[in-house]
């Protein structure tokens, strides 16, 4: 890594060499000046990009987090005030997983069974850094008019190393070993100016407006991977460097996005009183501009007839019955890249040669423009009935144009996707007060879901050796959704609630992640299915134990249970296994429960919570080619937090997360006993904190 990894930014040690810009680096491609790269030139470029490829083992420090907040309000005049606040935080955490099961499979005999293709075990570690500064200014001109300025600067980064090993069916069930190093840094700069204004002369009308500008950058410099196959060479067991698109590669990508947003809302009371009739209207504009580019390089054997044969003394052969961590650095070395010369001084072919695999669609410009206008009425036709209704009109457009990233100035933009929509989205909500502390709510609305840019971008990437490549689908359409909700709620006291809800949704053209046929392997992409339906209900309760005895009034139970049944249908399944199935990522049931204790008495000053969560089996990967859908199985999650105040300024906090340490399990099919696709545990996290306030 680099010297600034603790700040979540690369110090330049992973940056793409400057000499790589402007042309595609391939031995077989003619350069702009009409010449071809020589082996000596490729060797020099290879040395420039050659960086450590091996993992290292060391002891990680404890997870740690620091934060500080300062603020004050200054009285400028009798009416004018200025509020100032600034918050800074820093968080660094480490996570290691060992012996993670990773399986890929094919269907057998017309989809009647499974045949394992690869059965890998993965070990990985992640170093995560999060830090941010958030500042705010509030200027109160008078009690009716206020201006707010907010600024945010945030960095988020993940440095990941993993090693994967196991038998590979395509290589005669010989073991393969992959080593991959990834660093991803994300930066967000955000600023917003907003105002809220009240006009007593206009029957207490209210105007709210805002304007914001944000810049988001994601940098993934020099993701590196090597793959070795376990073989005997000259009778000596060891691992041989694998000549594959996922081996010896260096991947660079950068995403830069600028977003401008502005909005306005006007609220006008028509009548006076607590239950006054109101009308409200407003508009919203969002403009987003994104640029993305990626470059792909790898070290490969020269093509036949010049492909060298590995022997037991070759650097691309790592002897031993088990893989050693320094094998990648041994293989991709000056010795392997060096160009040999014969006795006449004629250059030959090196063991490994740099090659670029960047695609014509590995860079794109994307635009997202959304304009919306709404009008609504808040009416009280009866003293016990409130009706809120109105339409939202939305105009939206998303487009992507690709170009060759190695020559952006001369590359031609190619239109890949353009998704547009003009929608009228009505909404109706009614609240009926049955008695003073009991309500009945009914809501009906139409909404729209737009595809994310990554879902329509024609960019493909493989997350691990032997895995499915993932690529967007430029032909996606907007999803239209009809929503209906009915809710009954009862508030026995101000701190208690008992509620029951029923909801239904109808999707037109829902977007689903699917696997489609793509040569000898499948391809993970996205599709619109014709229709989908979702129906369900929820029970929610919060109850204090004060009814048992007064000392227990600070102890309460919070619980909710959600039941949801969904189905998506396809007119033609194509490569998909099932024409009817539940919606992907939609759980059939969810249970949340917590036991809370809160006593703010200065002599006690204790808060504690025990939180339990479990989610029913849900589809996380849609089956294709006869393979069953992949389900993530239920996992028990138990967390405990506590905070104790000491005096007026000191608070000690403690927490334990994932105390049950139940395994993550994804299986081919809905049953937990089915063949596992992946299986692992995350471990238990315990923390202790101290907070000072003055």
XYZ file of C-alpha atoms in Angstrom:
694
model
C 0.000 0.000 0.000
C 0.842 3.670 0.203
C 1.863 6.014 3.005
C -1.572 7.711 3.043
C -3.712 4.570 3.272
C -4.602 5.480 6.869
C -6.358 8.549 5.393
C -8.176 6.492 2.777
C -6.380 8.024 -0.216
C -3.652 6.702 -2.468
C -0.339 8.558 -2.309
C 0.314 7.957 -5.999
C 2.154 4.664 -5.617
C -0.787 2.859 -7.275
C -1.334 5.433 -10.038
C -1.238 4.447 -13.676
C 2.145 5.433 -15.213
C 1.963 8.668 -17.211
C 3.594 6.991 -20.207
C 0.553 4.693 -20.550
C -1.786 7.498 -21.618
C -2.663 8.239 -25.216
C -2.400 4.832 -26.883
C -3.253 1.179 -26.508
C -0.316 -0.951 -25.408
C -0.361 -4.138 -27.444
C 2.309 -5.923 -29.453
C -0.109 -6.660 -32.280
C -1.620 -3.171 -32.653
C -0.086 -0.518 -34.889
C 0.791 2.672 -33.006
C -0.282 6.162 -34.160
C 3.128 6.693 -35.810
C 2.741 3.489 -37.826
C 5.219 1.390 -35.827
C 4.690 -1.553 -33.493
C 5.800 -1.984 -29.894
C 9.004 -3.946 -29.608
C 9.608 -6.515 -26.882
C 12.172 -4.171 -25.316
C 9.632 -1.334 -25.164
C 7.010 -3.635 -23.668
C 9.533 -4.860 -21.104
C 10.269 -1.278 -20.045
C 6.569 -0.465 -19.767
C 6.083 -3.681 -17.813
C 8.747 -2.661 -15.301
C 6.978 0.686 -14.845
C 3.688 -0.968 -13.889
C 5.193 -3.921 -12.011
C 4.318 -3.548 -8.325
C 4.023 -5.940 -5.369
C 1.500 -8.648 -6.222
C 1.779 -10.827 -3.113
C -0.150 -10.644 0.130
C 1.514 -10.189 3.506
C 0.477 -11.304 6.972
C 0.642 -8.998 9.958
C -1.228 -8.234 13.167
C -4.011 -5.680 12.755
C -4.552 -3.066 15.483
C -7.946 -2.814 17.211
C -10.769 -1.055 15.431
C -10.853 2.575 16.541
C -13.121 5.572 16.118
C -12.811 9.217 17.153
C -15.279 12.073 16.785
C -15.652 15.624 18.043
C -18.392 18.240 17.767
C -18.298 21.930 18.592
C -21.061 24.480 18.228
C -22.485 27.725 19.526
C -25.166 30.336 18.885
C -24.305 34.014 18.738
C -26.893 36.748 19.242
C -26.209 39.511 16.721
C -29.184 41.829 17.389
C -32.489 41.557 19.207
C -33.852 39.433 16.341
C -30.788 38.145 14.476
C -28.830 35.046 15.521
C -25.989 33.049 14.036
C -25.582 29.350 14.784
C -22.301 27.565 14.064
C -21.495 23.840 14.279
C -18.599 21.644 13.170
C -18.246 17.889 13.475
C -15.248 15.744 12.624
C -14.964 11.957 12.776
C -12.413 9.242 11.985
C -13.065 5.513 11.905
C -10.710 2.672 10.989
C -11.757 -0.957 11.206
C -10.401 -4.354 10.177
C -12.308 -7.456 9.123
C -10.917 -10.912 8.355
C -12.801 -13.927 7.030
C -11.246 -17.377 6.950
C -12.146 -20.510 5.000
C -15.058 -18.950 3.089
C -16.789 -21.464 0.809
C -17.128 -20.228 -2.796
C -18.725 -22.621 -5.308
C -19.669 -22.425 -8.979
C -21.765 -25.130 -10.628
C -23.408 -26.280 -13.828
C -26.723 -28.061 -14.313
C -26.846 -31.698 -15.307
C -29.256 -33.720 -17.391
C -31.689 -31.005 -18.458
C -31.501 -29.125 -15.186
C -32.292 -32.058 -12.896
C -29.184 -31.731 -10.752
C -25.977 -29.869 -9.980
C -22.427 -30.547 -11.099
C -19.778 -28.649 -9.174
C -17.402 -26.812 -11.463
C -15.249 -25.132 -8.837
C -15.106 -25.539 -5.069
C -12.902 -22.815 -3.654
C -11.909 -21.663 -0.177
C -11.252 -17.976 0.307
C -9.409 -16.003 2.986
C -9.631 -12.226 2.921
C -8.937 -9.175 5.051
C -10.230 -5.634 4.683
C -8.859 -2.408 6.116
C -11.627 0.222 6.057
C -11.142 3.941 6.675
C -13.950 6.467 7.099
C -13.499 10.129 8.018
C -15.500 13.275 7.465
C -16.047 16.908 8.376
C -19.551 18.348 8.544
C -20.092 22.062 9.074
C -23.199 24.189 9.323
C -24.165 27.857 9.570
C -27.670 29.047 10.384
C -28.498 32.733 10.081
C -31.807 33.744 11.642
C -32.763 37.081 10.127
C -35.826 37.185 12.355
C -38.164 34.513 13.772
C -39.857 34.200 10.358
C -36.836 33.957 8.055
C -33.785 31.689 8.288
C -30.912 30.708 5.991
C -28.892 27.496 6.372
C -25.524 26.640 4.837
C -24.246 23.061 5.100
C -20.929 21.639 3.932
C -19.634 18.061 3.967
C -16.292 16.529 3.064
C -16.073 12.755 3.443
C -13.570 10.037 2.574
C -14.356 6.314 2.526
C -11.835 3.652 1.494
C -11.438 -0.135 1.569
C -8.098 -1.897 1.169
C -8.713 -5.601 0.557
C -6.425 -8.598 0.110
C -7.724 -12.083 -0.590
C -6.408 -15.493 -1.492
C -8.606 -18.139 -3.086
C -7.724 -21.799 -3.678
C -9.482 -24.981 -4.735
C -9.993 -27.543 -7.506
C -10.989 -26.231 -10.925
C -12.971 -28.558 -13.176
C -11.828 -26.814 -16.347
C -8.229 -27.630 -15.397
C -8.645 -31.297 -14.671
C -9.609 -30.615 -11.033
C -6.121 -29.309 -10.378
C -5.945 -26.732 -7.626
C -5.777 -23.105 -8.664
C -4.704 -20.271 -6.377
C -5.695 -16.637 -6.885
C -4.195 -13.664 -5.057
C -5.975 -10.315 -5.430
C -5.209 -6.866 -3.991
C -7.822 -4.101 -4.239
C -7.861 -0.502 -3.036
C -10.992 1.593 -3.530
C -11.271 5.185 -2.350
C -14.444 7.291 -2.452
C -14.677 11.038 -1.853
C -17.760 13.217 -1.470
C -17.805 17.020 -1.371
C -21.255 18.483 -0.774
C -22.643 21.943 -0.196
C -26.222 23.118 0.290
C -27.845 26.497 0.810
C -31.465 26.469 1.916
C -33.963 28.891 3.314
C -37.269 28.702 5.146
C -39.556 31.685 5.311
C -42.911 32.216 7.015
C -45.372 34.930 6.024
C -47.886 35.731 8.781
C -49.512 38.347 6.530
C -50.433 35.536 4.088
C -52.196 33.402 6.684
C -48.878 31.849 7.840
C -47.824 30.711 4.382
C -44.410 29.057 4.198
C -41.706 29.008 1.505
C -38.858 26.479 1.601
C -36.132 26.424 -1.045
C -32.738 24.798 -1.472
C -29.842 24.524 -3.899
C -27.021 22.022 -3.661
C -23.858 21.006 -5.470
C -22.054 17.698 -4.947
C -18.979 16.034 -6.378
C -18.471 12.311 -5.874
C -15.272 10.527 -6.935
C -14.483 6.828 -6.795
C -10.907 5.812 -7.509
C -9.843 2.174 -7.879
C -6.135 2.345 -8.721
C -4.221 -0.765 -9.686
C -6.310 -3.732 -8.627
C -3.865 -6.631 -9.014
C -4.436 -10.373 -9.347
C -2.421 -13.465 -10.153
C -3.587 -17.047 -10.707
C -1.449 -20.190 -10.377
C -2.248 -23.800 -11.194
C -0.852 -26.637 -9.104
C 1.229 -28.907 -11.362
C 4.315 -31.087 -11.328
C 7.161 -29.656 -13.418
C 10.207 -31.862 -14.084
C 8.826 -34.187 -11.415
C 8.785 -31.404 -8.826
C 5.422 -30.408 -7.304
C 4.582 -26.718 -7.345
C 2.437 -23.931 -8.784
C 2.734 -22.575 -12.323
C 1.666 -19.060 -13.363
C -1.633 -19.297 -15.260
C -1.944 -17.519 -18.606
C -5.501 -16.188 -18.182
C -7.317 -12.873 -18.513
C -7.684 -12.814 -14.697
C -4.011 -13.579 -14.035
C -1.171 -11.091 -13.809
C -3.588 -8.246 -14.410
C -3.590 -4.602 -13.331
C -6.936 -2.804 -13.423
C -7.474 0.947 -13.049
C -10.781 2.796 -12.939
C -11.977 6.279 -12.026
C -15.519 7.593 -11.651
C -16.230 11.313 -11.306
C -19.766 12.591 -10.845
C -21.081 16.134 -10.472
C -24.661 16.676 -9.275
C -26.670 19.887 -9.070
C -30.013 19.990 -7.331
C -32.559 22.682 -6.588
C -36.043 22.672 -5.159
C -38.856 24.895 -3.941
C -42.007 24.261 -1.863
C -44.841 26.687 -1.102
C -47.381 25.844 1.631
C -50.512 27.999 1.734
C -53.114 27.588 4.510
C -56.617 28.329 3.212
C -58.425 28.339 6.540
C -57.299 29.059 10.072
C -57.026 26.774 13.064
C -55.191 23.601 14.007
C -56.993 21.572 11.343
C -56.770 24.208 8.621
C -57.166 23.360 4.951
C -53.896 23.739 3.030
C -52.572 23.576 -0.486
C -48.957 22.922 -1.340
C -46.990 22.898 -4.552
C -43.353 22.736 -5.520
C -40.741 21.591 -7.992
C -37.418 19.792 -7.998
C -34.544 19.710 -10.483
C -31.649 17.237 -10.418
C -28.863 17.251 -12.991
C -26.141 14.615 -12.824
C -23.037 14.300 -15.017
C -20.792 11.253 -14.691
C -17.554 10.249 -16.393
C -16.017 6.801 -16.014
C -12.942 5.215 -17.504
C -11.051 1.993 -16.954
C -7.816 0.468 -18.229
C -6.959 -3.246 -18.190
C -3.432 -4.664 -18.447
C -1.963 -8.076 -17.803
C 1.290 -9.979 -18.020
C 0.920 -12.937 -20.381
C 3.015 -15.514 -22.185
C 3.830 -14.448 -25.743
C 1.572 -16.243 -28.235
C 2.706 -19.409 -30.046
C 5.160 -20.297 -31.473
C 7.106 -18.128 -29.057
C 5.390 -19.228 -25.824
C 8.116 -20.351 -23.390
C 7.905 -23.652 -21.563
C 8.085 -23.386 -17.792
C 10.737 -25.550 -16.129
C 11.611 -26.118 -12.494
C 14.090 -23.213 -12.537
C 11.692 -20.740 -14.176
C 10.478 -17.781 -12.075
C 6.911 -18.527 -13.213
C 7.159 -21.862 -11.332
C 6.867 -21.803 -7.552
C 7.966 -25.156 -6.058
C 6.275 -26.665 -3.035
C 3.304 -28.767 -2.060
C 1.503 -25.690 -0.759
C 1.264 -22.149 -2.088
C 3.642 -19.610 -0.573
C 2.725 -15.943 -0.338
C 5.658 -14.619 -2.360
C 4.865 -16.693 -5.485
C 3.231 -13.769 -7.374
C 6.244 -11.476 -6.836
C 8.582 -14.315 -7.826
C 6.713 -14.871 -11.109
C 6.235 -11.251 -12.204
C 9.808 -10.063 -11.802
C 12.614 -8.428 -13.750
C 13.863 -11.896 -14.650
C 10.531 -12.894 -16.196
C 10.186 -9.579 -18.062
C 13.759 -9.444 -19.349
C 14.235 -9.805 -23.115
C 16.851 -12.479 -23.934
C 19.447 -11.952 -26.656
C 21.192 -14.645 -28.693
C 24.896 -14.747 -29.526
C 24.286 -12.365 -32.437
C 22.546 -9.803 -30.229
C 19.136 -10.530 -31.699
C 16.346 -9.967 -29.145
C 14.083 -12.901 -28.351
C 10.865 -13.252 -26.389
C 10.580 -12.803 -22.605
C 8.797 -15.247 -20.319
C 6.055 -12.679 -19.670
C 5.043 -9.716 -21.790
C 2.747 -6.788 -21.023
C -0.542 -6.723 -22.914
C -3.518 -4.356 -22.739
C -7.062 -5.702 -22.765
C -8.956 -2.418 -22.432
C -12.239 -2.488 -24.338
C -13.818 0.101 -26.599
C -16.667 0.501 -24.070
C -14.510 0.800 -20.937
C -15.104 4.563 -20.718
C -18.395 6.405 -20.788
C -20.118 9.705 -20.170
C -23.509 9.533 -18.489
C -26.238 12.121 -17.983
C -29.222 11.941 -15.648
C -31.776 14.777 -15.725
C -34.908 14.703 -13.582
C -37.464 17.496 -13.311
C -40.543 17.139 -11.152
C -43.489 19.319 -10.221
C -46.223 18.502 -7.712
C -49.404 19.993 -6.320
C -51.326 18.707 -3.331
C -54.192 19.542 -1.048
C -54.397 18.822 2.689
C -58.105 18.822 3.519
C -60.331 18.106 6.528
C -63.776 17.334 5.099
C -64.787 16.035 8.545
C -63.385 16.728 12.009
C -62.198 13.106 12.232
C -61.015 12.750 8.637
C -57.921 14.143 6.934
C -57.371 13.766 3.170
C -54.063 14.484 1.399
C -54.038 14.159 -2.374
C -52.343 15.429 -5.489
C -50.222 14.490 -8.515
C -46.501 14.658 -9.225
C -45.415 15.191 -12.827
C -41.924 13.931 -13.570
C -39.744 14.186 -16.657
C -36.590 12.054 -16.564
C -33.842 11.106 -18.966
C -30.783 8.885 -18.578
C -28.174 8.407 -21.285
C -24.772 6.760 -21.634
C -22.205 7.243 -24.405
C -19.070 5.110 -24.508
C -15.619 5.770 -25.947
C -12.132 4.259 -25.944
C -10.358 5.294 -22.713
C -6.828 5.009 -24.125
C -7.449 7.844 -26.581
C -10.261 9.985 -25.149
C -9.462 13.099 -27.184
C -9.804 11.344 -30.532
C -12.320 8.673 -29.596
C -15.815 8.748 -31.057
C -18.724 8.723 -28.638
C -21.051 5.787 -29.169
C -24.629 6.003 -27.885
C -25.249 2.902 -25.781
C -28.322 3.665 -23.710
C -31.026 6.290 -23.524
C -33.880 5.817 -21.091
C -36.605 8.451 -20.928
C -39.831 8.723 -19.033
C -42.746 11.134 -18.668
C -44.862 10.159 -15.701
C -47.928 11.466 -13.926
C -47.753 10.035 -10.411
C -50.963 10.519 -8.394
C -51.177 9.962 -4.641
C -54.056 9.805 -2.161
C -53.768 9.423 1.603
C -56.590 9.433 4.184
C -56.354 9.435 7.975
C -59.447 8.683 10.011
C -59.349 9.249 13.771
C -61.443 6.405 15.191
C -61.016 7.661 18.775
C -58.602 10.116 20.379
C -55.645 7.716 20.393
C -56.508 5.479 17.458
C -56.122 6.089 13.711
C -56.960 4.290 10.512
C -54.780 5.203 7.493
C -55.265 4.448 3.807
C -52.790 5.379 1.061
C -52.741 4.742 -2.688
C -50.007 6.010 -4.985
C -48.125 5.455 -8.189
C -44.329 5.702 -8.195
C -41.481 5.064 -10.619
C -38.096 3.350 -10.202
C -35.264 4.276 -12.556
C -32.344 1.946 -13.306
C -29.031 2.834 -11.719
C -26.295 3.876 -14.107
C -24.232 0.781 -13.308
C -27.243 -1.323 -14.374
C -27.257 0.157 -17.893
C -23.522 0.767 -18.414
C -21.963 -1.756 -20.866
C -18.979 -2.365 -18.611
C -17.977 -5.912 -17.607
C -15.866 -7.091 -14.694
C -15.145 -10.404 -12.922
C -14.906 -10.304 -9.118
C -12.870 -13.489 -8.771
C -11.287 -16.177 -10.937
C -13.915 -18.576 -12.267
C -16.803 -16.293 -11.289
C -19.482 -14.891 -13.546
C -18.676 -11.586 -15.296
C -21.093 -8.737 -14.520
C -22.288 -6.237 -17.109
C -25.040 -3.631 -17.430
C -27.910 -3.748 -19.909
C -28.403 -0.568 -21.997
C -31.958 -1.628 -22.938
C -33.541 -1.313 -19.487
C -36.811 0.578 -19.011
C -38.263 2.475 -16.059
C -40.330 0.481 -13.573
C -43.883 1.661 -12.865
C -45.208 0.788 -9.401
C -48.738 0.975 -7.962
C -48.787 1.031 -4.154
C -51.597 0.465 -1.678
C -51.331 0.601 2.129
C -53.860 0.195 4.933
C -52.732 0.770 8.537
C -54.434 0.650 11.928
C -52.559 2.232 14.855
C -53.340 2.619 18.548
C -51.352 4.695 21.042
C -52.248 3.546 24.587
C -49.719 6.083 25.950
C -47.317 8.580 24.389
C -44.517 5.989 24.481
C -46.507 2.930 23.390
C -47.955 1.794 20.082
C -49.748 -1.173 18.613
C -50.196 -1.211 14.835
C -51.136 -3.538 12.004
C -50.552 -2.849 8.309
C -51.518 -4.410 5.022
C -49.764 -3.456 1.780
C -49.856 -4.411 -1.883
C -47.645 -3.443 -4.840
C -47.963 -3.988 -8.564
C -44.778 -3.659 -10.659
C -44.702 -3.079 -14.401
C -41.299 -3.783 -16.003
C -39.485 -4.513 -12.713
C -35.679 -4.651 -12.982
C -34.142 -7.939 -11.887
C -30.554 -9.151 -11.721
C -30.332 -12.283 -13.874
C -27.830 -14.693 -15.429
C -27.949 -15.027 -19.217
C -26.141 -17.307 -21.650
C -22.753 -15.968 -22.714
C -20.487 -18.435 -24.457
C -19.361 -21.261 -22.216
C -20.247 -19.303 -19.060
C -23.145 -17.214 -17.895
C -23.185 -13.436 -17.579
C -24.732 -11.537 -14.657
C -26.769 -8.648 -16.006
C -30.157 -6.907 -15.535
C -33.524 -7.383 -17.246
C -37.035 -5.988 -17.185
C -39.606 -8.671 -16.510
C -43.210 -7.973 -17.653
C -44.922 -7.823 -14.256
C -44.486 -8.596 -10.579
C -46.731 -8.482 -7.518
C -46.060 -8.056 -3.821
C -48.559 -8.464 -0.995
C -47.895 -8.475 2.710
C -48.607 -7.298 6.202
C -46.788 -5.998 9.257
C -47.392 -6.085 12.993
C -45.643 -3.516 15.177
C -45.678 -3.028 18.926
C -43.913 -1.000 21.614
C -44.890 -1.812 25.198
C -43.543 -0.576 28.515
C -43.239 -2.996 31.452
C -44.586 -0.318 33.780
C -47.917 -2.133 33.949
C -46.173 -4.840 35.995
C -44.597 -2.461 38.511
C -43.523 1.178 38.533
C -39.734 0.423 38.745
C -40.051 -1.333 35.361
C -41.519 1.659 33.526
C -38.121 2.412 31.941
C -37.982 -1.062 30.382
C -39.828 -1.608 27.109
C -40.172 -4.190 24.369
C -40.177 -3.164 20.707
C -41.021 -5.731 18.043
C -42.244 -5.949 14.482
C -43.003 -8.817 12.164
C -43.344 -8.466 8.403
C -44.794 -11.070 6.072
C -44.447 -10.561 2.313
C -45.371 -12.752 -0.637
C -44.056 -11.783 -4.069
C -44.046 -13.218 -7.569
C -42.405 -12.122 -10.805
C -43.364 -13.618 -14.157
C -41.522 -13.880 -17.478
C -43.223 -14.385 -20.845
C -40.116 -16.150 -22.105
C -37.566 -17.531 -19.681
C -34.761 -17.694 -22.254
C -31.698 -18.761 -20.296
C -33.529 -18.398 -16.971
C -34.522 -21.565 -15.114
C -37.909 -20.453 -13.728
C -40.662 -18.444 -15.408
C -42.252 -17.697 -12.002
C -40.465 -17.034 -8.741
C -40.317 -14.556 -5.827
C -38.747 -11.148 -6.416
C -34.981 -11.130 -5.996
C -33.813 -9.782 -2.605
C -37.405 -9.774 -1.264
C -37.567 -11.720 2.007
C -40.804 -13.631 2.731
C -40.647 -12.607 6.395
C -38.612 -10.389 8.733
C -38.498 -10.333 12.538
C -37.030 -7.486 14.599
C -37.186 -7.306 18.380
C -35.405 -5.201 20.956
C -35.465 -4.857 24.721
C -34.763 -1.240 25.688
C -33.908 0.339 29.008
C -33.560 4.107 29.371
C -33.288 5.974 32.677
C -32.087 9.558 32.351
C -32.185 10.248 36.074
C -28.789 11.842 36.951
C -28.317 9.275 39.724
C -28.831 6.374 37.278
C -27.970 7.632 33.775
C -28.191 4.255 32.090
C -29.323 3.280 28.595
C -29.153 -0.249 27.187
C -30.549 -2.208 24.265
C -30.608 -5.863 23.236
C -31.463 -6.137 19.534
C -32.411 -9.304 17.652
C -32.989 -9.643 13.902
C -33.636 -12.478 11.462
C -34.621 -12.361 7.785
C -36.294 -15.183 5.867
C -34.678 -16.960 2.899
C -34.484 -14.689 -0.129
C -33.164 -14.954 -3.676
C -29.808 -13.227 -4.104
C -28.894 -14.706 -7.505
C -31.397 -15.715 -10.153
C -30.877 -19.223 -11.539
C -30.223 -19.818 -15.218
C -29.243 -22.620 -17.561
C -30.998 -25.163 -15.361
C -29.346 -23.932 -12.165
C -31.718 -23.282 -9.233
C -32.152 -19.790 -7.832
C -29.607 -19.003 -5.121
C -31.106 -18.200 -1.707
C -29.464 -16.478 1.245
C -30.593 -18.440 4.292
C -31.864 -16.911 7.576
C -29.172 -15.759 9.979
C -29.665 -14.904 13.646
C -28.227 -11.490 14.526
C -27.891 -10.414 18.181
C -26.391 -7.068 19.256
C -26.080 -5.448 22.675
C -25.297 -1.794 23.447
C -25.099 0.114 26.739
C -24.226 3.652 27.843
C -23.622 4.948 31.390
C -23.278 8.622 32.289
C -20.973 9.662 35.094
C -21.631 13.150 36.379
C -22.687 15.830 33.932
C -20.016 15.461 31.250
C -18.790 11.879 31.026
C -20.387 8.885 29.296
C -19.001 5.371 28.882
C -20.386 3.184 26.070
C -19.974 -0.512 25.366
C -21.327 -2.781 22.656
C -21.163 -6.319 21.385
C -22.230 -7.072 17.819
C -23.018 -10.332 16.066
C -22.823 -12.166 19.395
C -24.344 -15.370 18.016
C -21.853 -15.335 15.118
C -24.317 -17.277 12.980
C -22.994 -18.259 9.571
C -23.796 -16.534 6.283
C -25.107 -19.242 3.965
C -26.231 -19.036 0.340
C -27.553 -22.221 -1.264
C -28.733 -23.484 -4.656
C -32.446 -23.611 -3.874
C -34.571 -22.478 -0.916
C -33.588 -25.247 1.517
C -30.736 -24.727 3.970
C -29.670 -28.342 3.397
C -29.064 -27.753 -0.327
C -25.628 -27.383 -1.928
C -23.906 -24.270 -0.564
C -22.760 -21.567 -2.964
C -20.957 -19.635 -0.229
C -20.600 -20.036 3.517
C -18.681 -18.019 6.126
C -18.849 -16.319 9.522
C -17.852 -12.741 10.317
C -16.907 -13.110 13.978
C -17.919 -11.111 17.050
C -17.091 -7.428 17.515
C -16.795 -5.809 20.963
C -16.167 -2.119 21.550
C -15.653 0.310 24.408
C -16.077 4.061 24.091
C -15.723 7.270 26.073
C -17.543 10.540 25.409
C -16.953 13.903 27.077
C -19.448 16.754 26.848
C -19.057 20.260 28.194
